[in-house]
């Protein structure tokens, strides 16, 4: 596995152009199309692809570091395009643990195809463990999927969309996972992404109108309910940690902006703002909090890469790390706004944009409440039926 310097995957000049476009995407509520074009040309979609297939062969820990760097320039671009990286890293996790059923994901990424998620559904708190989408068998091993998905990042641009739904045709319902190609048709994206922040992801509502997925693109059939199937583990680990890494990157950028601002300001008596003990304490506390969650994300990602056997601890650690990263990032951005002062409240302020972007973190699975339930169950046992 390659341990790369994130700056090699995202050189400074590329990041500068991405950062310069971020305010425009936000103001126009536009998809980060130019960012995607440049990142694709730079090999970003192949970060986790093995070297023999033309990739950089980065594992989860190294990819998380790249995502943190990208998030410091453009949080919405990092979050949206990070969904592609989640699939690539899920495939790596499955392959490393002896499975081959996600080789199609690696092959698509090797061809610079953009992968996206069609998982989240309105009102479905079970996420991967149940579905309101129907999966009707075609009699030849394939399925037709009908239902509504929400928060479908990369809606304007994906090449390959994961879908899953419930097959209730047998004695026991099954959750069927497969992949839709853009050329398949029968997939409708609503133009309804007009949000407080993370606007460049264009995570639109998606309607599946009986879209057909043939048997060669069906990758898994699982029972309804919680399980630790390699697909579930791979997706869950990559999603929680790569999402967390984006919010760590936001927090790091907020600290950088706060430090730059206080170094430039002076009180009426001429004392530099950076010498104010209250400011110094606030910045120190923020930096310490970010260091703590960054180390948690990096350590747990390395455990995924190195096939550590954490057993029943995996899921509490994953959900807890994601929830702590998001809560920490929001606190740090708020503290940076306070330290910088009223200038940060202007719409043209980058900190103001970060303050909006960072609030999206509470809506990504797992939520703080869901994480707490998972951790409580791991410590106290399940609630009685």
PDB file of N, CA and C in Angstrom, residues 146-237:
ATOM      1  N   UNK A 146     -37.418   0.528  -7.983  1.00  0.00           N
ATOM      2  CA  UNK A 146     -38.380   1.622  -7.994  1.00  0.00           C
ATOM      3  C   UNK A 146     -38.408   2.252  -6.601  1.00  0.00           C
ATOM      4  N   UNK A 147     -38.170   3.544  -6.545  1.00  0.00           N
ATOM      5  CA  UNK A 147     -38.191   4.218  -5.255  1.00  0.00           C
ATOM      6  C   UNK A 147     -37.552   5.590  -5.338  1.00  0.00           C
ATOM      7  N   UNK A 148     -37.469   6.244  -4.187  1.00  0.00           N
ATOM      8  CA  UNK A 148     -36.910   7.593  -4.102  1.00  0.00           C
ATOM      9  C   UNK A 148     -35.693   7.595  -3.195  1.00  0.00           C
ATOM     10  N   UNK A 149     -34.611   8.155  -3.685  1.00  0.00           N
ATOM     11  CA  UNK A 149     -33.387   8.328  -2.915  1.00  0.00           C
ATOM     12  C   UNK A 149     -33.158   9.821  -2.686  1.00  0.00           C
ATOM     13  N   UNK A 150     -32.563  10.144  -1.547  1.00  0.00           N
ATOM     14  CA  UNK A 150     -32.273  11.547  -1.245  1.00  0.00           C
ATOM     15  C   UNK A 150     -30.781  11.713  -0.997  1.00  0.00           C
ATOM     16  N   UNK A 151     -30.341  12.979  -1.018  1.00  0.00           N
ATOM     17  CA  UNK A 151     -28.927  13.297  -0.805  1.00  0.00           C
ATOM     18  C   UNK A 151     -28.030  12.510  -1.754  1.00  0.00           C
ATOM     19  N   UNK A 152     -28.405  12.498  -3.033  1.00  0.00           N
ATOM     20  CA  UNK A 152     -27.602  11.805  -4.037  1.00  0.00           C
ATOM     21  C   UNK A 152     -26.541  12.768  -4.558  1.00  0.00           C
ATOM     22  N   UNK A 153     -25.404  12.785  -3.882  1.00  0.00           N
ATOM     23  CA  UNK A 153     -24.313  13.669  -4.307  1.00  0.00           C
ATOM     24  C   UNK A 153     -23.870  13.324  -5.723  1.00  0.00           C
ATOM     25  N   UNK A 154     -23.352  14.350  -6.404  1.00  0.00           N
ATOM     26  CA  UNK A 154     -22.828  14.199  -7.772  1.00  0.00           C
ATOM     27  C   UNK A 154     -23.929  13.954  -8.790  1.00  0.00           C
ATOM     28  N   UNK A 155     -25.174  14.321  -8.444  1.00  0.00           N
ATOM     29  CA  UNK A 155     -26.305  14.026  -9.329  1.00  0.00           C
ATOM     30  C   UNK A 155     -26.098  14.481 -10.773  1.00  0.00           C
ATOM     31  N   UNK A 156     -25.511  15.643 -11.027  1.00  0.00           N
ATOM     32  CA  UNK A 156     -25.373  16.061 -12.427  1.00  0.00           C
ATOM     33  C   UNK A 156     -24.313  15.299 -13.221  1.00  0.00           C
ATOM     34  N   UNK A 157     -23.446  14.540 -12.544  1.00  0.00           N
ATOM     35  CA  UNK A 157     -22.239  14.089 -13.240  1.00  0.00           C
ATOM     36  C   UNK A 157     -21.867  12.623 -13.076  1.00  0.00           C
ATOM     37  N   UNK A 158     -22.523  11.882 -12.193  1.00  0.00           N
ATOM     38  CA  UNK A 158     -22.058  10.507 -11.974  1.00  0.00           C
ATOM     39  C   UNK A 158     -22.144   9.672 -13.255  1.00  0.00           C
ATOM     40  N   UNK A 159     -21.251   8.719 -13.344  1.00  0.00           N
ATOM     41  CA  UNK A 159     -21.277   7.735 -14.423  1.00  0.00           C
ATOM     42  C   UNK A 159     -21.901   6.424 -13.966  1.00  0.00           C
ATOM     43  N   UNK A 160     -21.684   6.096 -12.678  1.00  0.00           N
ATOM     44  CA  UNK A 160     -22.155   4.838 -12.106  1.00  0.00           C
ATOM     45  C   UNK A 160     -22.795   5.147 -10.758  1.00  0.00           C
ATOM     46  N   UNK A 161     -24.038   4.703 -10.572  1.00  0.00           N
ATOM     47  CA  UNK A 161     -24.780   4.977  -9.343  1.00  0.00           C
ATOM     48  C   UNK A 161     -25.101   3.666  -8.636  1.00  0.00           C
ATOM     49  N   UNK A 162     -24.702   3.568  -7.372  1.00  0.00           N
ATOM     50  CA  UNK A 162     -25.102   2.396  -6.597  1.00  0.00           C
ATOM     51  C   UNK A 162     -26.567   2.536  -6.210  1.00  0.00           C
ATOM     52  N   UNK A 163     -27.286   1.421  -6.243  1.00  0.00           N
ATOM     53  CA  UNK A 163     -28.678   1.405  -5.791  1.00  0.00           C
ATOM     54  C   UNK A 163     -28.882   0.156  -4.935  1.00  0.00           C
ATOM     55  N   UNK A 164     -29.832   0.244  -4.009  1.00  0.00           N
ATOM     56  CA  UNK A 164     -30.244  -0.967  -3.318  1.00  0.00           C
ATOM     57  C   UNK A 164     -31.710  -0.835  -2.956  1.00  0.00           C
ATOM     58  N   UNK A 165     -32.360  -1.992  -2.882  1.00  0.00           N
ATOM     59  CA  UNK A 165     -33.786  -2.027  -2.579  1.00  0.00           C
ATOM     60  C   UNK A 165     -34.152  -3.379  -2.008  1.00  0.00           C
ATOM     61  N   UNK A 166     -35.425  -3.510  -1.633  1.00  0.00           N
ATOM     62  CA  UNK A 166     -35.876  -4.726  -0.961  1.00  0.00           C
ATOM     63  C   UNK A 166     -36.651  -5.624  -1.909  1.00  0.00           C
ATOM     64  N   UNK A 167     -36.184  -6.877  -1.982  1.00  0.00           N
ATOM     65  CA  UNK A 167     -36.865  -7.913  -2.746  1.00  0.00           C
ATOM     66  C   UNK A 167     -37.753  -8.692  -1.773  1.00  0.00           C
ATOM     67  N   UNK A 168     -39.061  -8.500  -1.887  1.00  0.00           N
ATOM     68  CA  UNK A 168     -40.011  -9.153  -0.982  1.00  0.00           C
ATOM     69  C   UNK A 168     -40.697 -10.336  -1.645  1.00  0.00           C
ATOM     70  N   UNK A 169     -40.107 -10.843  -2.732  1.00  0.00           N
ATOM     71  CA  UNK A 169     -40.783 -11.901  -3.492  1.00  0.00           C
ATOM     72  C   UNK A 169     -40.624 -13.279  -2.866  1.00  0.00           C
ATOM     73  N   UNK A 170     -39.637 -13.464  -2.006  1.00  0.00           N
ATOM     74  CA  UNK A 170     -39.393 -14.777  -1.419  1.00  0.00           C
ATOM     75  C   UNK A 170     -39.965 -14.916  -0.026  1.00  0.00           C
ATOM     76  N   UNK A 171     -39.615 -16.007   0.619  1.00  0.00           N
ATOM     77  CA  UNK A 171     -40.118 -16.257   1.971  1.00  0.00           C
ATOM     78  C   UNK A 171     -39.571 -15.234   2.960  1.00  0.00           C
ATOM     79  N   UNK A 172     -38.325 -14.828   2.761  1.00  0.00           N
ATOM     80  CA  UNK A 172     -37.705 -13.812   3.596  1.00  0.00           C
ATOM     81  C   UNK A 172     -37.251 -12.654   2.709  1.00  0.00           C
ATOM     82  N   UNK A 173     -37.572 -11.407   3.067  1.00  0.00           N
ATOM     83  CA  UNK A 173     -37.131 -10.274   2.244  1.00  0.00           C
ATOM     84  C   UNK A 173     -35.614 -10.152   2.231  1.00  0.00           C
ATOM     85  N   UNK A 174     -35.085  -9.686   1.114  1.00  0.00           N
ATOM     86  CA  UNK A 174     -33.639  -9.519   0.952  1.00  0.00           C
ATOM     87  C   UNK A 174     -33.342  -8.108   0.465  1.00  0.00           C
ATOM     88  N   UNK A 175     -32.194  -7.597   0.846  1.00  0.00           N
ATOM     89  CA  UNK A 175     -31.731  -6.297   0.375  1.00  0.00           C
ATOM     90  C   UNK A 175     -30.732  -6.525  -0.757  1.00  0.00           C
ATOM     91  N   UNK A 176     -31.074  -6.007  -1.929  1.00  0.00           N
ATOM     92  CA  UNK A 176     -30.305  -6.270  -3.142  1.00  0.00           C
ATOM     93  C   UNK A 176     -29.515  -5.019  -3.528  1.00  0.00           C
ATOM     94  N   UNK A 177     -28.216  -5.194  -3.764  1.00  0.00           N
ATOM     95  CA  UNK A 177     -27.318  -4.090  -4.115  1.00  0.00           C
ATOM     96  C   UNK A 177     -26.821  -4.267  -5.550  1.00  0.00           C
ATOM     97  N   UNK A 178     -26.858  -3.181  -6.304  1.00  0.00           N
ATOM     98  CA  UNK A 178     -26.359  -3.230  -7.667  1.00  0.00           C
ATOM     99  C   UNK A 178     -25.922  -1.851  -8.139  1.00  0.00           C
ATOM    100  N   UNK A 179     -25.535  -1.765  -9.407  1.00  0.00           N
ATOM    101  CA  UNK A 179     -25.023  -0.526  -9.968  1.00  0.00           C
ATOM    102  C   UNK A 179     -25.745  -0.179 -11.270  1.00  0.00           C
ATOM    103  N   UNK A 180     -26.149   1.095 -11.348  1.00  0.00           N
ATOM    104  CA  UNK A 180     -26.818   1.639 -12.522  1.00  0.00           C
ATOM    105  C   UNK A 180     -25.810   2.456 -13.325  1.00  0.00           C
ATOM    106  N   UNK A 181     -25.862   2.342 -14.645  1.00  0.00           N
ATOM    107  CA  UNK A 181     -25.055   3.189 -15.514  1.00  0.00           C
ATOM    108  C   UNK A 181     -25.889   4.382 -15.969  1.00  0.00           C
ATOM    109  N   UNK A 182     -25.224   5.481 -16.240  1.00  0.00           N
ATOM    110  CA  UNK A 182     -25.937   6.688 -16.671  1.00  0.00           C
ATOM    111  C   UNK A 182     -26.781   6.405 -17.916  1.00  0.00           C
ATOM    112  N   UNK A 183     -26.271   5.534 -18.772  1.00  0.00           N
ATOM    113  CA  UNK A 183     -26.952   5.244 -20.035  1.00  0.00           C
ATOM    114  C   UNK A 183     -28.191   4.371 -19.861  1.00  0.00           C
ATOM    115  N   UNK A 184     -28.426   3.837 -18.655  1.00  0.00           N
ATOM    116  CA  UNK A 184     -29.566   2.944 -18.445  1.00  0.00           C
ATOM    117  C   UNK A 184     -30.903   3.659 -18.551  1.00  0.00           C
ATOM    118  N   UNK A 185     -30.928   4.944 -18.239  1.00  0.00           N
ATOM    119  CA  UNK A 185     -32.204   5.662 -18.217  1.00  0.00           C
ATOM    120  C   UNK A 185     -33.037   5.263 -17.011  1.00  0.00           C
ATOM    121  N   UNK A 186     -34.280   5.743 -16.975  1.00  0.00           N
ATOM    122  CA  UNK A 186     -35.230   5.439 -15.898  1.00  0.00           C
ATOM    123  C   UNK A 186     -34.750   5.934 -14.540  1.00  0.00           C
ATOM    124  N   UNK A 187     -33.845   6.924 -14.540  1.00  0.00           N
ATOM    125  CA  UNK A 187     -33.390   7.574 -13.314  1.00  0.00           C
ATOM    126  C   UNK A 187     -33.615   9.072 -13.480  1.00  0.00           C
ATOM    127  N   UNK A 188     -34.356   9.667 -12.543  1.00  0.00           N
ATOM    128  CA  UNK A 188     -34.696  11.088 -12.622  1.00  0.00           C
ATOM    129  C   UNK A 188     -34.100  11.817 -11.423  1.00  0.00           C
ATOM    130  N   UNK A 189     -33.388  12.901 -11.707  1.00  0.00           N
ATOM    131  CA  UNK A 189     -32.876  13.762 -10.640  1.00  0.00           C
ATOM    132  C   UNK A 189     -33.702  15.045 -10.596  1.00  0.00           C
ATOM    133  N   UNK A 190     -34.242  15.368  -9.443  1.00  0.00           N
ATOM    134  CA  UNK A 190     -34.969  16.616  -9.284  1.00  0.00           C
ATOM    135  C   UNK A 190     -33.972  17.759  -9.082  1.00  0.00           C
ATOM    136  N   UNK A 191     -34.299  18.914  -9.584  1.00  0.00           N
ATOM    137  CA  UNK A 191     -33.444  20.086  -9.404  1.00  0.00           C
ATOM    138  C   UNK A 191     -33.868  20.778  -8.108  1.00  0.00           C
ATOM    139  N   UNK A 192     -33.591  20.114  -6.964  1.00  0.00           N
ATOM    140  CA  UNK A 192     -34.133  20.582  -5.682  1.00  0.00           C
ATOM    141  C   UNK A 192     -33.064  20.816  -4.629  1.00  0.00           C
ATOM    142  N   UNK A 193     -31.804  20.946  -5.047  1.00  0.00           N
ATOM    143  CA  UNK A 193     -30.735  21.143  -4.076  1.00  0.00           C
ATOM    144  C   UNK A 193     -30.497  22.636  -3.887  1.00  0.00           C
ATOM    145  N   UNK A 194     -31.148  23.227  -2.890  1.00  0.00           N
ATOM    146  CA  UNK A 194     -30.983  24.642  -2.572  1.00  0.00           C
ATOM    147  C   UNK A 194     -30.871  24.731  -1.060  1.00  0.00           C
ATOM    148  N   UNK A 195     -29.651  24.575  -0.559  1.00  0.00           N
ATOM    149  CA  UNK A 195     -29.414  24.340   0.858  1.00  0.00           C
ATOM    150  C   UNK A 195     -28.606  25.463   1.492  1.00  0.00           C
ATOM    151  N   UNK A 196     -28.503  25.400   2.813  1.00  0.00           N
ATOM    152  CA  UNK A 196     -27.739  26.392   3.558  1.00  0.00           C
ATOM    153  C   UNK A 196     -26.266  26.349   3.185  1.00  0.00           C
ATOM    154  N   UNK A 197     -25.721  25.148   3.047  1.00  0.00           N
ATOM    155  CA  UNK A 197     -24.303  24.998   2.743  1.00  0.00           C
ATOM    156  C   UNK A 197     -24.057  23.755   1.912  1.00  0.00           C
ATOM    157  N   UNK A 198     -22.783  23.463   1.663  1.00  0.00           N
ATOM    158  CA  UNK A 198     -22.380  22.320   0.829  1.00  0.00           C
ATOM    159  C   UNK A 198     -23.141  22.309  -0.494  1.00  0.00           C
ATOM    160  N   UNK A 199     -23.261  23.473  -1.093  1.00  0.00           N
ATOM    161  CA  UNK A 199     -24.131  23.636  -2.258  1.00  0.00           C
ATOM    162  C   UNK A 199     -23.549  23.012  -3.525  1.00  0.00           C
ATOM    163  N   UNK A 200     -22.219  22.983  -3.640  1.00  0.00           N
ATOM    164  CA  UNK A 200     -21.591  22.474  -4.860  1.00  0.00           C
ATOM    165  C   UNK A 200     -21.679  20.961  -4.992  1.00  0.00           C
ATOM    166  N   UNK A 201     -22.133  20.253  -3.956  1.00  0.00           N
ATOM    167  CA  UNK A 201     -22.301  18.801  -4.089  1.00  0.00           C
ATOM    168  C   UNK A 201     -23.472  18.457  -4.996  1.00  0.00           C
ATOM    169  N   UNK A 202     -24.481  19.346  -5.040  1.00  0.00           N
ATOM    170  CA  UNK A 202     -25.716  19.112  -5.799  1.00  0.00           C
ATOM    171  C   UNK A 202     -26.279  17.714  -5.513  1.00  0.00           C
ATOM    172  N   UNK A 203     -26.517  17.479  -4.220  1.00  0.00           N
ATOM    173  CA  UNK A 203     -26.986  16.162  -3.755  1.00  0.00           C
ATOM    174  C   UNK A 203     -28.505  16.059  -3.882  1.00  0.00           C
ATOM    175  N   UNK A 204     -28.968  15.899  -5.088  1.00  0.00           N
ATOM    176  CA  UNK A 204     -30.384  16.028  -5.408  1.00  0.00           C
ATOM    177  C   UNK A 204     -31.188  14.765  -5.101  1.00  0.00           C
ATOM    178  N   UNK A 205     -32.491  14.950  -4.976  1.00  0.00           N
ATOM    179  CA  UNK A 205     -33.401  13.815  -4.860  1.00  0.00           C
ATOM    180  C   UNK A 205     -33.401  13.035  -6.177  1.00  0.00           C
ATOM    181  N   UNK A 206     -33.381  11.710  -6.047  1.00  0.00           N
ATOM    182  CA  UNK A 206     -33.331  10.829  -7.213  1.00  0.00           C
ATOM    183  C   UNK A 206     -34.519   9.884  -7.193  1.00  0.00           C
ATOM    184  N   UNK A 207     -35.191   9.776  -8.301  1.00  0.00           N
ATOM    185  CA  UNK A 207     -36.306   8.846  -8.429  1.00  0.00           C
ATOM    186  C   UNK A 207     -35.928   7.727  -9.398  1.00  0.00           C
ATOM    187  N   UNK A 208     -36.095   6.511  -8.921  1.00  0.00           N
ATOM    188  CA  UNK A 208     -35.828   5.328  -9.729  1.00  0.00           C
ATOM    189  C   UNK A 208     -37.161   4.825 -10.278  1.00  0.00           C
ATOM    190  N   UNK A 209     -37.286   4.853 -11.595  1.00  0.00           N
ATOM    191  CA  UNK A 209     -38.548   4.476 -12.246  1.00  0.00           C
ATOM    192  C   UNK A 209     -38.424   3.083 -12.854  1.00  0.00           C
ATOM    193  N   UNK A 210     -38.248   2.078 -11.995  1.00  0.00           N
ATOM    194  CA  UNK A 210     -38.113   0.722 -12.508  1.00  0.00           C
ATOM    195  C   UNK A 210     -36.841   0.511 -13.286  1.00  0.00           C
ATOM    196  N   UNK A 211     -35.758   1.185 -12.904  1.00  0.00           N
ATOM    197  CA  UNK A 211     -34.505   1.062 -13.638  1.00  0.00           C
ATOM    198  C   UNK A 211     -33.999  -0.377 -13.536  1.00  0.00           C
ATOM    199  N   UNK A 212     -33.592  -0.914 -14.679  1.00  0.00           N
ATOM    200  CA  UNK A 212     -33.185  -2.313 -14.748  1.00  0.00           C
ATOM    201  C   UNK A 212     -31.687  -2.457 -14.523  1.00  0.00           C
ATOM    202  N   UNK A 213     -31.336  -3.351 -13.590  1.00  0.00           N
ATOM    203  CA  UNK A 213     -29.938  -3.688 -13.338  1.00  0.00           C
ATOM    204  C   UNK A 213     -29.766  -5.169 -13.639  1.00  0.00           C
ATOM    205  N   UNK A 214     -29.023  -5.510 -14.681  1.00  0.00           N
ATOM    206  CA  UNK A 214     -28.868  -6.927 -15.045  1.00  0.00           C
ATOM    207  C   UNK A 214     -28.046  -7.679 -14.008  1.00  0.00           C
ATOM    208  N   UNK A 215     -28.078  -8.991 -14.118  1.00  0.00           N
ATOM    209  CA  UNK A 215     -27.452  -9.836 -13.108  1.00  0.00           C
ATOM    210  C   UNK A 215     -25.962  -9.586 -12.947  1.00  0.00           C
ATOM    211  N   UNK A 216     -25.270  -9.192 -14.019  1.00  0.00           N
ATOM    212  CA  UNK A 216     -23.825  -8.983 -13.907  1.00  0.00           C
ATOM    213  C   UNK A 216     -23.482  -7.701 -13.159  1.00  0.00           C
ATOM    214  N   UNK A 217     -24.497  -6.869 -12.868  1.00  0.00           N
ATOM    215  CA  UNK A 217     -24.256  -5.666 -12.074  1.00  0.00           C
ATOM    216  C   UNK A 217     -24.931  -5.724 -10.708  1.00  0.00           C
ATOM    217  N   UNK A 218     -25.449  -6.881 -10.347  1.00  0.00           N
ATOM    218  CA  UNK A 218     -25.943  -7.116  -8.988  1.00  0.00           C
ATOM    219  C   UNK A 218     -24.782  -7.701  -8.181  1.00  0.00           C
ATOM    220  N   UNK A 219     -24.420  -7.034  -7.087  1.00  0.00           N
ATOM    221  CA  UNK A 219     -23.207  -7.433  -6.373  1.00  0.00           C
ATOM    222  C   UNK A 219     -23.460  -8.092  -5.021  1.00  0.00           C
ATOM    223  N   UNK A 220     -24.667  -7.932  -4.457  1.00  0.00           N
ATOM    224  CA  UNK A 220     -24.894  -8.496  -3.134  1.00  0.00           C
ATOM    225  C   UNK A 220     -26.373  -8.605  -2.847  1.00  0.00           C
ATOM    226  N   UNK A 221     -26.753  -9.654  -2.127  1.00  0.00           N
ATOM    227  CA  UNK A 221     -28.105  -9.838  -1.610  1.00  0.00           C
ATOM    228  C   UNK A 221     -27.974 -10.212  -0.137  1.00  0.00           C
ATOM    229  N   UNK A 222     -28.525  -9.379   0.749  1.00  0.00           N
ATOM    230  CA  UNK A 222     -28.304  -9.533   2.184  1.00  0.00           C
ATOM    231  C   UNK A 222     -29.633  -9.573   2.924  1.00  0.00           C
ATOM    232  N   UNK A 223     -29.662 -10.162   4.105  1.00  0.00           N
ATOM    233  CA  UNK A 223     -30.887 -10.139   4.896  1.00  0.00           C
ATOM    234  C   UNK A 223     -31.199  -8.731   5.401  1.00  0.00           C
ATOM    235  N   UNK A 224     -32.450  -8.462   5.671  1.00  0.00           N
ATOM    236  CA  UNK A 224     -32.849  -7.192   6.274  1.00  0.00           C
ATOM    237  C   UNK A 224     -32.357  -7.167   7.719  1.00  0.00           C
ATOM    238  N   UNK A 225     -31.852  -6.015   8.146  1.00  0.00           N
ATOM    239  CA  UNK A 225     -31.407  -5.860   9.519  1.00  0.00           C
ATOM    240  C   UNK A 225     -29.901  -5.738   9.628  1.00  0.00           C
ATOM    241  N   UNK A 226     -29.427  -5.367  10.808  1.00  0.00           N
ATOM    242  CA  UNK A 226     -27.980  -5.174  11.010  1.00  0.00           C
ATOM    243  C   UNK A 226     -27.189  -6.442  10.751  1.00  0.00           C
ATOM    244  N   UNK A 227     -26.056  -6.283  10.106  1.00  0.00           N
ATOM    245  CA  UNK A 227     -25.137  -7.403   9.896  1.00  0.00           C
ATOM    246  C   UNK A 227     -23.757  -6.842   9.604  1.00  0.00           C
ATOM    247  N   UNK A 228     -22.761  -7.687   9.674  1.00  0.00           N
ATOM    248  CA  UNK A 228     -21.379  -7.263   9.445  1.00  0.00           C
ATOM    249  C   UNK A 228     -20.818  -7.880   8.169  1.00  0.00           C
ATOM    250  N   UNK A 229     -21.659  -7.968   7.159  1.00  0.00           N
ATOM    251  CA  UNK A 229     -21.199  -8.427   5.850  1.00  0.00           C
ATOM    252  C   UNK A 229     -20.049  -7.535   5.369  1.00  0.00           C
ATOM    253  N   UNK A 230     -19.098  -8.081   4.616  1.00  0.00           N
ATOM    254  CA  UNK A 230     -17.986  -7.269   4.125  1.00  0.00           C
ATOM    255  C   UNK A 230     -18.418  -6.024   3.354  1.00  0.00           C
ATOM    256  N   UNK A 231     -19.544  -6.095   2.626  1.00  0.00           N
ATOM    257  CA  UNK A 231     -20.027  -4.906   1.922  1.00  0.00           C
ATOM    258  C   UNK A 231     -20.413  -3.832   2.917  1.00  0.00           C
ATOM    259  N   UNK A 232     -21.184  -4.216   3.919  1.00  0.00           N
ATOM    260  CA  UNK A 232     -21.627  -3.254   4.931  1.00  0.00           C
ATOM    261  C   UNK A 232     -20.423  -2.658   5.649  1.00  0.00           C
ATOM    262  N   UNK A 233     -19.492  -3.508   6.067  1.00  0.00           N
ATOM    263  CA  UNK A 233     -18.313  -3.000   6.764  1.00  0.00           C
ATOM    264  C   UNK A 233     -17.517  -2.057   5.869  1.00  0.00           C
ATOM    265  N   UNK A 234     -17.275  -2.469   4.622  1.00  0.00           N
ATOM    266  CA  UNK A 234     -16.463  -1.657   3.727  1.00  0.00           C
ATOM    267  C   UNK A 234     -17.058  -0.288   3.486  1.00  0.00           C
ATOM    268  N   UNK A 235     -18.351  -0.245   3.185  1.00  0.00           N
ATOM    269  CA  UNK A 235     -19.028   1.030   2.936  1.00  0.00           C
ATOM    270  C   UNK A 235     -19.056   1.859   4.213  1.00  0.00           C
ATOM    271  N   UNK A 236     -19.417   1.228   5.319  1.00  0.00           N
ATOM    272  CA  UNK A 236     -19.572   1.948   6.571  1.00  0.00           C
ATOM    273  C   UNK A 236     -18.250   2.565   7.023  1.00  0.00           C
ATOM    274  N   UNK A 237     -17.182   1.780   7.002  1.00  0.00           N
ATOM    275  CA  UNK A 237     -15.885   2.281   7.452  1.00  0.00           C
ATOM    276  C   UNK A 237     -15.399   3.421   6.569  1.00  0.00           C
TER     277      UNK A 237
END
